[in-house]
Coordinates of N, CA and C in Angstrom, one line a residue:
M1 N 5.8 89.6 -55.2 CA 5.0 88.5 -55.6 C 5.1 88.4 -57.2
R2 N 5.2 87.1 -57.6 CA 5.4 86.9 -59.0 C 4.1 87.2 -59.8
D3 N 4.3 87.3 -61.1 CA 3.2 87.7 -62.0 C 2.4 86.4 -62.2
R4 N 1.3 86.6 -62.9 CA 0.3 85.6 -63.1 C 0.9 84.6 -64.1
D5 N 1.6 85.0 -65.1 CA 2.1 84.1 -66.1 C 3.1 83.1 -65.5
T6 N 3.9 83.7 -64.6 CA 4.9 82.7 -64.0 C 4.2 81.7 -63.2
I7 N 3.2 82.1 -62.4 CA 2.4 81.2 -61.6 C 1.7 80.2 -62.4
D8 N 1.1 80.6 -63.5 CA 0.4 79.7 -64.4 C 1.4 78.6 -65.0
A9 N 2.6 79.1 -65.3 CA 3.6 78.2 -65.9 C 4.0 77.1 -64.8
E10 N 4.1 77.6 -63.6 CA 4.5 76.6 -62.5 C 3.3 75.6 -62.3
L11 N 2.1 76.1 -62.3 CA 1.0 75.2 -62.1 C 0.9 74.2 -63.2
R12 N 1.2 74.6 -64.5 CA 1.1 73.6 -65.6 C 2.3 72.6 -65.4
R13 N 3.4 73.1 -64.9 CA 4.6 72.2 -64.7 C 4.2 71.1 -63.6
L14 N 3.7 71.6 -62.5 CA 3.3 70.7 -61.4 C 2.2 69.7 -61.8
A15 N 1.3 70.2 -62.7 CA 0.2 69.3 -63.1 C 0.8 68.2 -64.0
A16 N 1.8 68.6 -64.8 CA 2.4 67.5 -65.6 C 3.2 66.5 -64.7
A17 N 3.9 67.1 -63.7 CA 4.6 66.2 -62.8 C 3.7 65.3 -62.0
R18 N 2.5 65.9 -61.7 CA 1.5 65.1 -60.9 C 1.0 64.0 -61.8
R19 N 0.7 64.2 -63.1 CA 0.3 63.2 -63.9 C 1.3 62.1 -64.1
S20 N 2.6 62.5 -64.2 CA 3.7 61.6 -64.3 C 3.8 60.7 -63.1
T21 N 3.8 61.2 -61.9 CA 3.9 60.4 -60.7 C 2.7 59.5 -60.5
R22 N 1.5 60.0 -61.0 CA 0.3 59.2 -60.8 C 0.4 58.0 -61.8
E23 N 1.0 58.2 -62.9 CA 1.2 57.0 -63.9 C 2.1 56.0 -63.3
H24 N 3.1 56.4 -62.5 CA 4.0 55.5 -61.9 C 3.5 54.9 -60.6
G25 N 2.3 55.1 -60.3 CA 1.7 54.5 -59.1 C 2.0 55.2 -57.8
R26 N 2.5 56.4 -57.8 CA 2.8 57.1 -56.6 C 1.8 58.3 -56.4
A27 N 1.5 58.6 -55.2 CA 0.6 59.8 -54.9 C 1.4 61.1 -54.9
P28 N 1.1 62.0 -55.8 CA 1.8 63.3 -55.8 C 1.5 64.2 -54.6
S29 N 2.4 65.0 -54.2 CA 2.2 65.9 -53.1 C 1.4 67.1 -53.6
T30 N 0.4 67.6 -52.8 CA -0.4 68.7 -53.2 C 0.0 70.0 -52.5
R31 N 1.1 69.9 -51.7 CA 1.5 71.1 -51.0 C 2.0 72.2 -51.9
E32 N 2.7 71.9 -53.0 CA 3.2 72.9 -54.0 C 2.0 73.5 -54.7
F33 N 1.0 72.7 -55.0 CA -0.2 73.2 -55.7 C -0.9 74.2 -54.8
D34 N -1.0 73.8 -53.5 CA -1.7 74.7 -52.6 C -0.9 76.1 -52.4
A35 N 0.4 75.9 -52.4 CA 1.2 77.2 -52.3 C 1.0 78.1 -53.5
L36 N 1.1 77.5 -54.7 CA 0.9 78.3 -55.9 C -0.4 78.9 -56.1
L37 N -1.5 78.1 -55.7 CA -2.8 78.6 -55.7 C -3.0 79.8 -54.8
D38 N -2.4 79.6 -53.6 CA -2.5 80.7 -52.6 C -1.8 82.0 -53.2
E39 N -0.6 81.7 -53.8 CA 0.1 82.9 -54.3 C -0.7 83.5 -55.5
R40 N -1.4 82.5 -56.3 CA -2.1 83.1 -57.5 C -3.3 83.9 -57.0
L41 N -3.9 83.5 -55.9 CA -5.0 84.3 -55.3 C -4.6 85.4 -54.5
G42 N -3.3 85.6 -54.4 CA -2.8 86.8 -53.7 C -2.5 86.6 -52.2
H43 N -2.5 85.2 -51.7 CA -2.1 84.9 -50.3 C -0.7 84.6 -50.2
R44 N -0.2 85.0 -49.1 CA 1.2 84.7 -48.8 C 1.4 83.2 -48.4
P45 N 2.3 82.5 -49.1 CA 2.4 81.1 -48.7 C 2.9 80.8 -47.3
E46 N 2.5 79.8 -46.7 CA 2.9 79.4 -45.3 C 4.3 78.8 -45.4
A47 N 4.9 78.9 -44.2 CA 6.2 78.3 -44.1 C 6.2 76.8 -44.2
P48 N 7.1 76.3 -45.1 CA 7.0 74.9 -45.3 C 7.4 74.1 -44.0
E49 N 6.6 73.0 -43.8 CA 6.8 72.2 -42.7 C 7.5 70.9 -43.1
S50 N 8.1 70.3 -42.1 CA 8.8 69.0 -42.5 C 7.7 68.0 -42.8
E51 N 7.6 67.6 -44.0 CA 6.6 66.7 -44.5 C 6.8 65.3 -44.0
P52 N 5.9 64.8 -43.3 CA 6.1 63.4 -42.8 C 5.9 62.4 -44.0
L53 N 6.3 61.3 -43.7 CA 6.1 60.2 -44.7 C 4.6 60.0 -44.9
E54 N 4.2 60.1 -46.2 CA 2.8 60.0 -46.4 C 2.3 58.6 -46.0
A55 N 1.0 58.6 -45.4 CA 0.4 57.4 -44.9 C 0.2 56.4 -46.0
S56 N -0.1 56.9 -47.2 CA -0.4 55.9 -48.3 C 0.8 55.1 -48.7
V57 N 2.0 55.6 -48.4 CA 3.2 54.9 -48.7 C 3.7 54.0 -47.5
V58 N 3.6 54.6 -46.3 CA 4.1 53.9 -45.1 C 3.2 52.8 -44.7
R59 N 1.9 53.0 -44.8 CA 1.0 52.0 -44.2 C 1.0 50.7 -45.0
P60 N 1.1 50.7 -46.3 CA 1.2 49.4 -47.0 C 2.5 48.7 -46.6
Y61 N 3.5 49.4 -46.4 CA 4.8 48.8 -46.0 C 4.7 48.1 -44.7
R62 N 4.1 48.9 -43.7 CA 3.9 48.3 -42.4 C 3.0 47.1 -42.4
R63 N 1.9 47.2 -43.2 CA 1.0 46.0 -43.2 C 1.8 44.8 -43.8
K64 N 2.6 45.0 -44.8 CA 3.3 43.9 -45.4 C 4.3 43.3 -44.4
S65 N 5.0 44.2 -43.6 CA 6.0 43.7 -42.6 C 5.3 42.9 -41.5
V66 N 4.1 43.4 -41.1 CA 3.4 42.8 -40.0 C 2.9 41.4 -40.5
R67 N 2.4 41.3 -41.7 CA 1.9 40.1 -42.2 C 3.0 39.1 -42.4
L68 N 4.2 39.6 -42.8 CA 5.4 38.7 -43.0 C 5.8 38.1 -41.6
R69 N 5.9 39.0 -40.6 CA 6.2 38.5 -39.2 C 5.2 37.5 -38.7
F70 N 3.9 37.8 -38.9 CA 2.9 36.9 -38.4 C 2.9 35.6 -39.1
G71 N 3.2 35.6 -40.4 CA 3.3 34.4 -41.2 C 4.5 33.5 -40.7
L72 N 5.6 34.2 -40.4 CA 6.8 33.4 -39.9 C 6.5 32.8 -38.5
L73 N 5.8 33.6 -37.6 CA 5.5 33.0 -36.3 C 4.5 31.9 -36.4
T74 N 3.6 32.0 -37.4 CA 2.6 30.9 -37.5 C 3.2 29.7 -38.1
A75 N 4.1 29.9 -39.0 CA 4.8 28.7 -39.6 C 5.8 28.0 -38.7
L76 N 6.3 28.7 -37.7 CA 7.3 28.1 -36.8 C 6.8 26.9 -36.1
P77 N 5.6 26.9 -35.4 CA 5.2 25.7 -34.7 C 4.9 24.6 -35.7
L78 N 4.4 24.9 -36.9 CA 4.1 23.8 -37.8 C 5.4 23.2 -38.3
S79 N 6.5 24.0 -38.5 CA 7.8 23.4 -38.9 C 8.4 22.6 -37.8
L80 N 8.2 23.0 -36.5 CA 8.7 22.2 -35.4 C 8.0 20.9 -35.3
I81 N 6.6 20.9 -35.5 CA 5.9 19.6 -35.5 C 6.3 18.7 -36.6
A82 N 6.6 19.3 -37.8 CA 7.0 18.4 -38.9 C 8.4 17.8 -38.6
V83 N 9.3 18.6 -38.0 CA 10.6 18.1 -37.6 C 10.5 16.9 -36.6
V84 N 9.7 17.1 -35.6 CA 9.5 16.1 -34.6 C 8.9 14.8 -35.2
A85 N 7.9 15.0 -36.1 CA 7.3 13.8 -36.7 C 8.3 13.1 -37.5
V86 N 9.2 13.8 -38.2 CA 10.2 13.1 -39.0 C 11.2 12.3 -38.1
I87 N 11.6 13.0 -37.0 CA 12.6 12.3 -36.1 C 11.9 11.0 -35.5
V88 N 10.7 11.1 -35.1 CA 10.0 9.9 -34.5 C 9.9 8.8 -35.6
A89 N 9.5 9.2 -36.8 CA 9.4 8.2 -37.9 C 10.8 7.5 -38.1
M90 N 11.9 8.3 -38.2 CA 13.2 7.7 -38.4 C 13.6 6.8 -37.2
Y91 N 13.3 7.2 -36.0 CA 13.7 6.4 -34.9 C 12.9 5.1 -34.9
T92 N 11.6 5.2 -35.3 CA 10.8 3.9 -35.3 C 11.2 3.0 -36.4
F93 N 11.7 3.6 -37.5 CA 12.1 2.8 -38.6 C 13.5 2.1 -38.3
R94 N 14.3 2.8 -37.6 CA 15.7 2.3 -37.3 C 15.6 1.3 -36.1
N95 N 14.7 1.5 -35.2 CA 14.6 0.7 -34.0 C 13.2 0.1 -33.9
P96 N 12.9 -0.9 -34.7 CA 11.5 -1.5 -34.6 C 11.4 -2.2 -33.3
P97 N 10.1 -2.3 -32.7 CA 9.9 -3.0 -31.5 C 10.3 -4.5 -31.6
P98 N 10.9 -5.1 -30.6 CA 11.2 -6.5 -30.6 C 10.0 -7.4 -30.7
P99 N 10.1 -8.4 -31.5 CA 8.9 -9.3 -31.6 C 8.6 -10.0 -30.3
A100 N 7.3 -10.1 -30.1 CA 6.8 -10.7 -28.8 C 7.3 -12.2 -28.8
Q101 N 7.9 -12.6 -27.7 CA 8.4 -13.9 -27.5 C 7.2 -14.8 -27.1
P102 N 7.1 -16.0 -27.6 CA 6.0 -16.9 -27.2 C 6.2 -17.3 -25.8
P103 N 5.1 -17.5 -25.0 CA 5.2 -17.9 -23.6 C 5.8 -19.3 -23.5
A104 N 6.6 -19.4 -22.4 CA 7.3 -20.6 -22.2 C 6.3 -21.7 -21.9
E105 N 6.6 -22.8 -22.6 CA 5.7 -24.0 -22.4 C 5.8 -24.6 -21.0
A106 N 4.7 -24.9 -20.5 CA 4.7 -25.5 -19.1 C 5.2 -27.0 -19.3
P107 N 6.1 -27.4 -18.3 CA 6.6 -28.8 -18.4 C 5.4 -29.7 -18.3
P108 N 5.4 -30.8 -19.0 CA 4.3 -31.8 -19.0 C 4.2 -32.4 -17.6
P109 N 3.0 -32.6 -17.1 CA 2.9 -33.2 -15.8 C 3.4 -34.6 -15.7
S110 N 4.1 -34.9 -14.7 CA 4.6 -36.2 -14.5 C 3.5 -37.2 -14.3
Q111 N 3.7 -38.3 -15.0 CA 2.6 -39.4 -15.0 C 2.6 -40.1 -13.6
A112 N 3.8 -40.2 -13.0 CA 3.8 -40.9 -11.8 C 3.3 -40.1 -10.7
R113 N 2.3 -40.6 -10.0 CA 1.7 -39.8 -8.9 C 2.4 -40.2 -7.6
P114 N 2.7 -39.1 -6.8 CA 3.4 -39.4 -5.5 C 2.5 -40.2 -4.6
N115 N 3.2 -41.1 -3.9 CA 2.5 -41.9 -2.9 C 2.0 -41.1 -1.8
P116 N 0.8 -41.2 -1.4 CA 0.3 -40.5 -0.2 C 1.0 -40.9 1.1
A117 N 1.3 -39.9 1.9 CA 2.0 -40.2 3.2 C 1.1 -41.0 4.0
P118 N 1.6 -42.0 4.7 CA 0.7 -42.8 5.6 C 0.2 -41.9 6.8
P119 N -1.0 -42.2 7.1 CA -1.6 -41.4 8.3 C -0.9 -41.6 9.5
T120 N -0.6 -40.6 10.3 CA 0.1 -40.7 11.5 C -0.9 -40.5 12.7
A121 N -0.7 -41.2 13.7 CA -1.6 -41.1 14.9 C -1.2 -39.8 15.7
H122 N -2.2 -38.9 15.8 CA -2.0 -37.7 16.6 C -2.5 -37.8 18.0
P123 N -1.9 -37.2 18.9 CA -2.4 -37.3 20.3 C -3.7 -36.4 20.3
P124 N -4.5 -36.7 21.3 CA -5.8 -35.9 21.4 C -5.5 -34.5 21.6
P125 N -6.3 -33.6 21.1 CA -6.1 -32.2 21.2 C -6.0 -31.8 22.7
L126 N -5.2 -30.7 22.9 CA -4.9 -30.3 24.3 C -6.2 -29.8 25.0
D127 N -7.0 -29.2 24.2 CA -8.2 -28.6 24.9 C -9.2 -29.8 25.4
M128 N -9.1 -30.9 24.7 CA -10.0 -32.0 25.2 C -9.4 -32.6 26.4
V129 N -8.1 -32.7 26.5 CA -7.4 -33.2 27.8 C -7.7 -32.2 28.9
D130 N -7.7 -30.9 28.6 CA -8.0 -30.0 29.7 C -9.4 -30.1 30.1
K131 N -10.3 -30.3 29.2 CA -11.7 -30.5 29.5 C -12.0 -31.7 30.4
A132 N -11.4 -32.8 30.0 CA -11.5 -34.0 30.9 C -11.0 -33.8 32.3
F133 N -9.8 -33.1 32.4 CA -9.2 -32.8 33.7 C -10.2 -32.0 34.5
I134 N -10.7 -30.9 33.9 CA -11.6 -30.0 34.7 C -12.9 -30.7 35.0
D135 N -13.5 -31.5 34.1 CA -14.7 -32.1 34.4 C -14.6 -33.1 35.6
A136 N -13.4 -33.8 35.6 CA -13.2 -34.7 36.8 C -13.1 -34.0 38.1
L137 N -12.4 -32.8 38.1 CA -12.4 -32.0 39.3 C -13.7 -31.5 39.7
K138 N -14.6 -31.1 38.7 CA -15.9 -30.6 39.1 C -16.7 -31.7 39.7
Q139 N -16.5 -33.0 39.3 CA -17.3 -34.1 39.9 C -16.9 -34.3 41.4
E140 N -15.7 -33.9 41.7 CA -15.2 -34.0 43.1 C -15.4 -32.7 43.8
E141 N -16.2 -31.7 43.2 CA -16.5 -30.5 43.8 C -15.3 -29.7 44.2
V142 N -14.3 -29.7 43.3 CA -13.1 -28.9 43.5 C -13.4 -27.5 42.9
P143 N -13.1 -26.4 43.5 CA -13.4 -25.1 43.0 C -12.5 -24.9 41.7
I144 N -13.2 -24.3 40.7 CA -12.5 -24.0 39.4 C -12.5 -22.5 39.2
P145 N -11.4 -21.7 39.7 CA -11.4 -20.3 39.5 C -11.5 -19.9 38.0
S146 N -10.7 -20.6 37.2 CA -10.8 -20.4 35.7 C -10.1 -21.6 35.1
R147 N -10.3 -21.8 33.8 CA -9.6 -22.9 33.1 C -8.1 -22.7 33.1
E148 N -7.6 -21.5 32.8 CA -6.2 -21.3 32.8 C -5.6 -21.5 34.2
Y149 N -6.3 -21.1 35.2 CA -5.8 -21.3 36.6 C -5.6 -22.8 36.9
V150 N -6.5 -23.6 36.5 CA -6.4 -25.0 36.8 C -5.3 -25.7 36.0
T151 N -5.3 -25.4 34.7 CA -4.3 -26.1 33.8 C -2.9 -25.6 34.2
S152 N -2.7 -24.3 34.5 CA -1.4 -23.9 34.9 C -0.9 -24.6 36.1
H153 N -1.7 -24.8 37.1 CA -1.3 -25.5 38.3 C -1.1 -27.0 38.1
G154 N -1.8 -27.5 37.2 CA -1.6 -28.9 36.8 C -0.2 -29.1 36.1
H155 N 0.1 -28.2 35.2 CA 1.5 -28.3 34.6 C 2.6 -28.0 35.6
A156 N 2.3 -27.1 36.6 CA 3.3 -26.8 37.6 C 3.5 -28.1 38.5
A157 N 2.5 -28.8 38.8 CA 2.7 -30.1 39.5 C 3.5 -31.1 38.8
C158 N 3.3 -31.2 37.5 CA 4.2 -32.1 36.7 C 5.6 -31.6 36.6
D159 N 5.8 -30.3 36.6 CA 7.2 -29.8 36.6 C 7.9 -30.1 37.9
F160 N 7.1 -30.0 39.0 CA 7.7 -30.3 40.3 C 8.1 -31.8 40.4
L161 N 7.2 -32.7 39.9 CA 7.5 -34.1 39.9 C 8.7 -34.5 39.0
A162 N 8.9 -33.7 38.0 CA 10.1 -33.9 37.1 C 11.4 -33.7 37.9
Q163 N 11.4 -32.8 38.9 CA 12.6 -32.6 39.8 C 12.6 -33.5 41.0
Q164 N 11.4 -33.8 41.5 CA 11.3 -34.6 42.8 C 10.1 -35.5 42.7
Q165 N 10.3 -36.7 42.4 CA 9.2 -37.7 42.2 C 8.6 -38.1 43.5
N166 N 7.9 -37.3 44.1 CA 7.2 -37.6 45.4 C 5.8 -37.0 45.4
F167 N 4.8 -37.9 45.4 CA 3.4 -37.4 45.3 C 3.0 -36.5 46.4
A168 N 3.4 -36.8 47.6 CA 3.0 -36.0 48.8 C 3.6 -34.6 48.7
D169 N 4.9 -34.5 48.3 CA 5.5 -33.2 48.2 C 4.9 -32.4 47.1
A170 N 4.4 -33.1 46.0 CA 3.8 -32.4 44.9 C 2.4 -31.8 45.4
V171 N 1.7 -32.6 46.2 CA 0.4 -32.1 46.7 C 0.6 -30.9 47.6
H172 N 1.7 -31.0 48.5 CA 2.0 -29.9 49.3 C 2.4 -28.6 48.5
F173 N 3.1 -28.8 47.4 CA 3.5 -27.7 46.5 C 2.3 -27.1 45.9
V174 N 1.3 -27.9 45.5 CA 0.1 -27.3 44.8 C -0.7 -26.6 45.9
Q175 N -0.8 -27.1 47.1 CA -1.6 -26.4 48.1 C -1.0 -25.0 48.5
Q176 N 0.3 -25.0 48.6 CA 0.9 -23.7 48.9 C 0.8 -22.6 47.8
S177 N 0.6 -23.0 46.6 CA 0.6 -22.1 45.5 C -0.8 -21.9 44.9
S178 N -1.8 -22.3 45.6 CA -3.2 -22.2 45.1 C -4.2 -21.9 46.2
V179 N -5.4 -21.8 45.8 CA -6.5 -21.5 46.8 C -7.2 -22.8 47.3
W180 N -6.6 -24.0 46.9 CA -7.3 -25.2 47.3 C -6.7 -25.7 48.7
D181 N -7.5 -26.5 49.4 CA -7.1 -27.0 50.6 C -6.3 -28.4 50.3
A182 N -6.0 -29.1 51.4 CA -5.2 -30.3 51.2 C -5.9 -31.3 50.3
N183 N -7.2 -31.6 50.6 CA -7.9 -32.6 49.8 C -8.0 -32.2 48.4
Q184 N -8.4 -30.9 48.2 CA -8.6 -30.4 46.8 C -7.2 -30.4 46.0
S185 N -6.1 -30.1 46.7 CA -4.8 -30.1 46.1 C -4.4 -31.5 45.7
A186 N -4.8 -32.5 46.5 CA -4.5 -33.9 46.2 C -5.3 -34.3 44.9
Y187 N -6.6 -33.9 44.8 CA -7.3 -34.3 43.6 C -6.7 -33.6 42.3
V188 N -6.3 -32.3 42.5 CA -5.7 -31.6 41.4 C -4.4 -32.2 41.0
T189 N -3.5 -32.6 41.9 CA -2.2 -33.3 41.6 C -2.5 -34.6 40.9
A190 N -3.4 -35.4 41.4 CA -3.6 -36.7 40.8 C -4.2 -36.5 39.4
G191 N -5.1 -35.6 39.2 CA -5.6 -35.4 37.9 C -4.6 -34.9 36.9
A192 N -3.7 -34.0 37.4 CA -2.6 -33.5 36.6 C -1.6 -34.6 36.1
I193 N -1.4 -35.6 37.0 CA -0.5 -36.7 36.7 C -1.1 -37.5 35.5
V194 N -2.4 -37.8 35.7 CA -3.0 -38.6 34.6 C -3.2 -37.8 33.3
S195 N -3.4 -36.5 33.4 CA -3.7 -35.8 32.2 C -2.4 -35.4 31.5
Y196 N -1.4 -34.9 32.2 CA -0.2 -34.2 31.6 C 1.1 -35.0 31.7
C197 N 1.2 -35.8 32.8 CA 2.5 -36.5 33.0 C 2.2 -37.9 33.5
P198 N 1.7 -38.8 32.7 CA 1.3 -40.1 33.2 C 2.5 -41.0 33.5
Q199 N 3.7 -40.5 33.1 CA 4.9 -41.3 33.4 C 5.2 -41.3 35.0
Y200 N 4.6 -40.4 35.7 CA 4.8 -40.4 37.2 C 3.6 -41.1 37.9
L201 N 2.8 -41.8 37.2 CA 1.6 -42.4 37.7 C 2.0 -43.7 38.5
P202 N 1.6 -43.9 39.8 CA 2.0 -45.1 40.5 C 1.3 -46.3 39.8
T203 N 2.0 -47.4 39.7 CA 1.5 -48.5 39.0 C 0.4 -49.3 39.8
T204 N 0.5 -49.3 41.1 CA -0.5 -50.0 42.0 C -0.9 -49.1 43.1
S205 N -2.0 -49.5 43.7 CA -2.5 -48.8 44.9 C -1.6 -48.9 46.0
G206 N -0.8 -49.9 46.1 CA 0.2 -50.1 47.1 C 1.3 -49.0 47.0
D207 N 1.7 -48.7 45.8 CA 2.7 -47.7 45.6 C 2.1 -46.3 46.0
M208 N 0.8 -46.1 45.8 CA 0.2 -44.9 46.2 C 0.2 -44.8 47.7
R209 N -0.2 -45.8 48.4 CA -0.2 -45.8 49.9 C 1.2 -45.6 50.4
Q210 N 2.2 -46.3 49.8 CA 3.5 -46.2 50.3 C 4.0 -44.7 50.1
A211 N 3.7 -44.1 49.0 CA 4.1 -42.7 48.8 C 3.4 -41.8 49.8
S212 N 2.2 -42.1 50.3 CA 1.6 -41.2 51.2 C 2.0 -41.4 52.7
Q213 N 2.9 -42.4 52.9 CA 3.4 -42.6 54.3 C 4.4 -41.5 54.7
T214 N 4.8 -40.6 53.8 CA 5.7 -39.6 54.2 C 5.0 -38.6 55.1
P215 N 5.6 -38.2 56.3 CA 4.9 -37.3 57.2 C 4.6 -36.0 56.5
L216 N 3.3 -35.6 56.6 CA 2.9 -34.3 56.0 C 2.2 -33.5 57.1
P217 N 2.8 -32.6 57.7 CA 2.1 -31.9 58.8 C 0.9 -31.1 58.3
D218 N 0.9 -30.6 57.0 CA -0.2 -29.8 56.5 C -1.3 -30.7 55.8
L219 N -1.0 -32.0 55.7 CA -2.0 -32.9 55.1 C -2.3 -34.1 56.0
P220 N -3.0 -33.8 57.1 CA -3.3 -34.9 58.1 C -4.2 -36.0 57.6
N221 N -5.1 -35.6 56.6 CA -6.1 -36.5 56.2 C -5.8 -37.1 54.8
I222 N -4.6 -37.0 54.3 CA -4.3 -37.5 53.0 C -4.5 -39.0 52.8
Q223 N -4.2 -39.7 53.9 CA -4.4 -41.2 53.8 C -5.8 -41.6 53.7
G224 N -6.7 -40.8 54.3 CA -8.1 -41.2 54.2 C -8.7 -40.8 52.8
D225 N -8.0 -40.0 52.1 CA -8.5 -39.6 50.8 C -7.9 -40.3 49.6
L226 N -7.1 -41.3 49.9 CA -6.4 -42.0 48.8 C -7.4 -42.8 48.0
E227 N -8.4 -43.3 48.7 CA -9.5 -44.1 47.9 C -10.2 -43.1 46.9
G228 N -10.5 -41.9 47.4 CA -11.1 -41.0 46.5 C -10.2 -40.6 45.3
I229 N -8.9 -40.5 45.6 CA -7.9 -40.1 44.6 C -7.9 -41.2 43.5
E230 N -7.8 -42.4 44.0 CA -7.8 -43.5 43.0 C -9.0 -43.5 42.1
G231 N -10.2 -43.2 42.7 CA -11.4 -43.1 41.9 C -11.3 -42.0 40.9
V232 N -10.7 -40.9 41.3 CA -10.6 -39.8 40.3 C -9.7 -40.2 39.2
L233 N -8.6 -40.9 39.5 CA -7.6 -41.3 38.5 C -8.3 -42.3 37.5
Q234 N -9.1 -43.2 38.1 CA -9.8 -44.1 37.2 C -10.8 -43.4 36.3
G235 N -11.5 -42.4 36.9 CA -12.5 -41.6 36.1 C -11.8 -40.9 34.9
I236 N -10.6 -40.3 35.3 CA -9.9 -39.5 34.2 C -9.4 -40.5 33.1
R237 N -8.9 -41.7 33.5 CA -8.5 -42.6 32.5 C -9.7 -43.0 31.6
D238 N -10.8 -43.2 32.2 CA -12.0 -43.6 31.4 C -12.4 -42.4 30.4
D239 N -12.3 -41.2 30.9 CA -12.6 -40.1 30.0 C -11.6 -39.9 28.9
L240 N -10.4 -40.1 29.2 CA -9.3 -40.0 28.1 C -9.5 -41.2 27.1
Q241 N -9.8 -42.4 27.6 CA -10.0 -43.5 26.7 C -11.2 -43.2 25.8
G242 N -12.2 -42.6 26.4 CA -13.4 -42.4 25.5 C -13.1 -41.3 24.5
I243 N -12.2 -40.3 24.8 CA -11.9 -39.3 23.9 C -11.0 -39.8 22.8
T244 N -10.0 -40.5 23.1 CA -9.1 -41.1 22.1 C -9.7 -42.2 21.3
G245 N -10.7 -42.9 21.9 CA -11.4 -43.9 21.1 C -12.3 -43.3 20.0
H246 N -12.7 -42.1 20.1 CA -13.6 -41.5 19.1 C -12.8 -40.7 18.1
Q247 N -11.4 -40.7 18.2 CA -10.6 -39.9 17.3 C -10.6 -40.7 15.9

């Protein structure tokens, strides 16, 4: 163990070095002072350990580095926003929006007014013709299953007369394809001729009687009903004239 004078000299040297480091802003190490004091007091100095970097020196450096990184990360979005704003401003300055075009002026209305079309005479509505046809059959007590049933058989009778202009055969055709008997079929056929196909209408009662002379085994009483058929035809004519007269 060293003598006291040597230890005191070392202590004075370390104190001077400590003052020097303190003046330069550094924290001096106290390990050597502790070892000399222990030796001065007669204790055996401990084995030196690997001295870690002092916290007073490392911590400020770490704090500065963390602040620097955080500042860079914070400034990065702001710089990107500034760059985008500059690009948008440059694009807007270079490519200004096109000026709004004035709306196209409407062509001036022509002073000449078009002449109104002359009114045309329209035939009576079909539903009125059907109504007059059905009302005439009801007056003669002809069964009416339905409106469509009566009108469809009336048009079928006209289609038959377009191929074969024979009133008796047309009556026979209507009777075979309907629920009506011979007399009722004759009324239906006569009413269909007046309502839908007046071009097949006999001009005189003599023509009607001559057409009924054809032998009809299924219509034995057709000749006796000709007077009634003529009355039905006249009634339908009157109904149609009344309808067309009010148009």
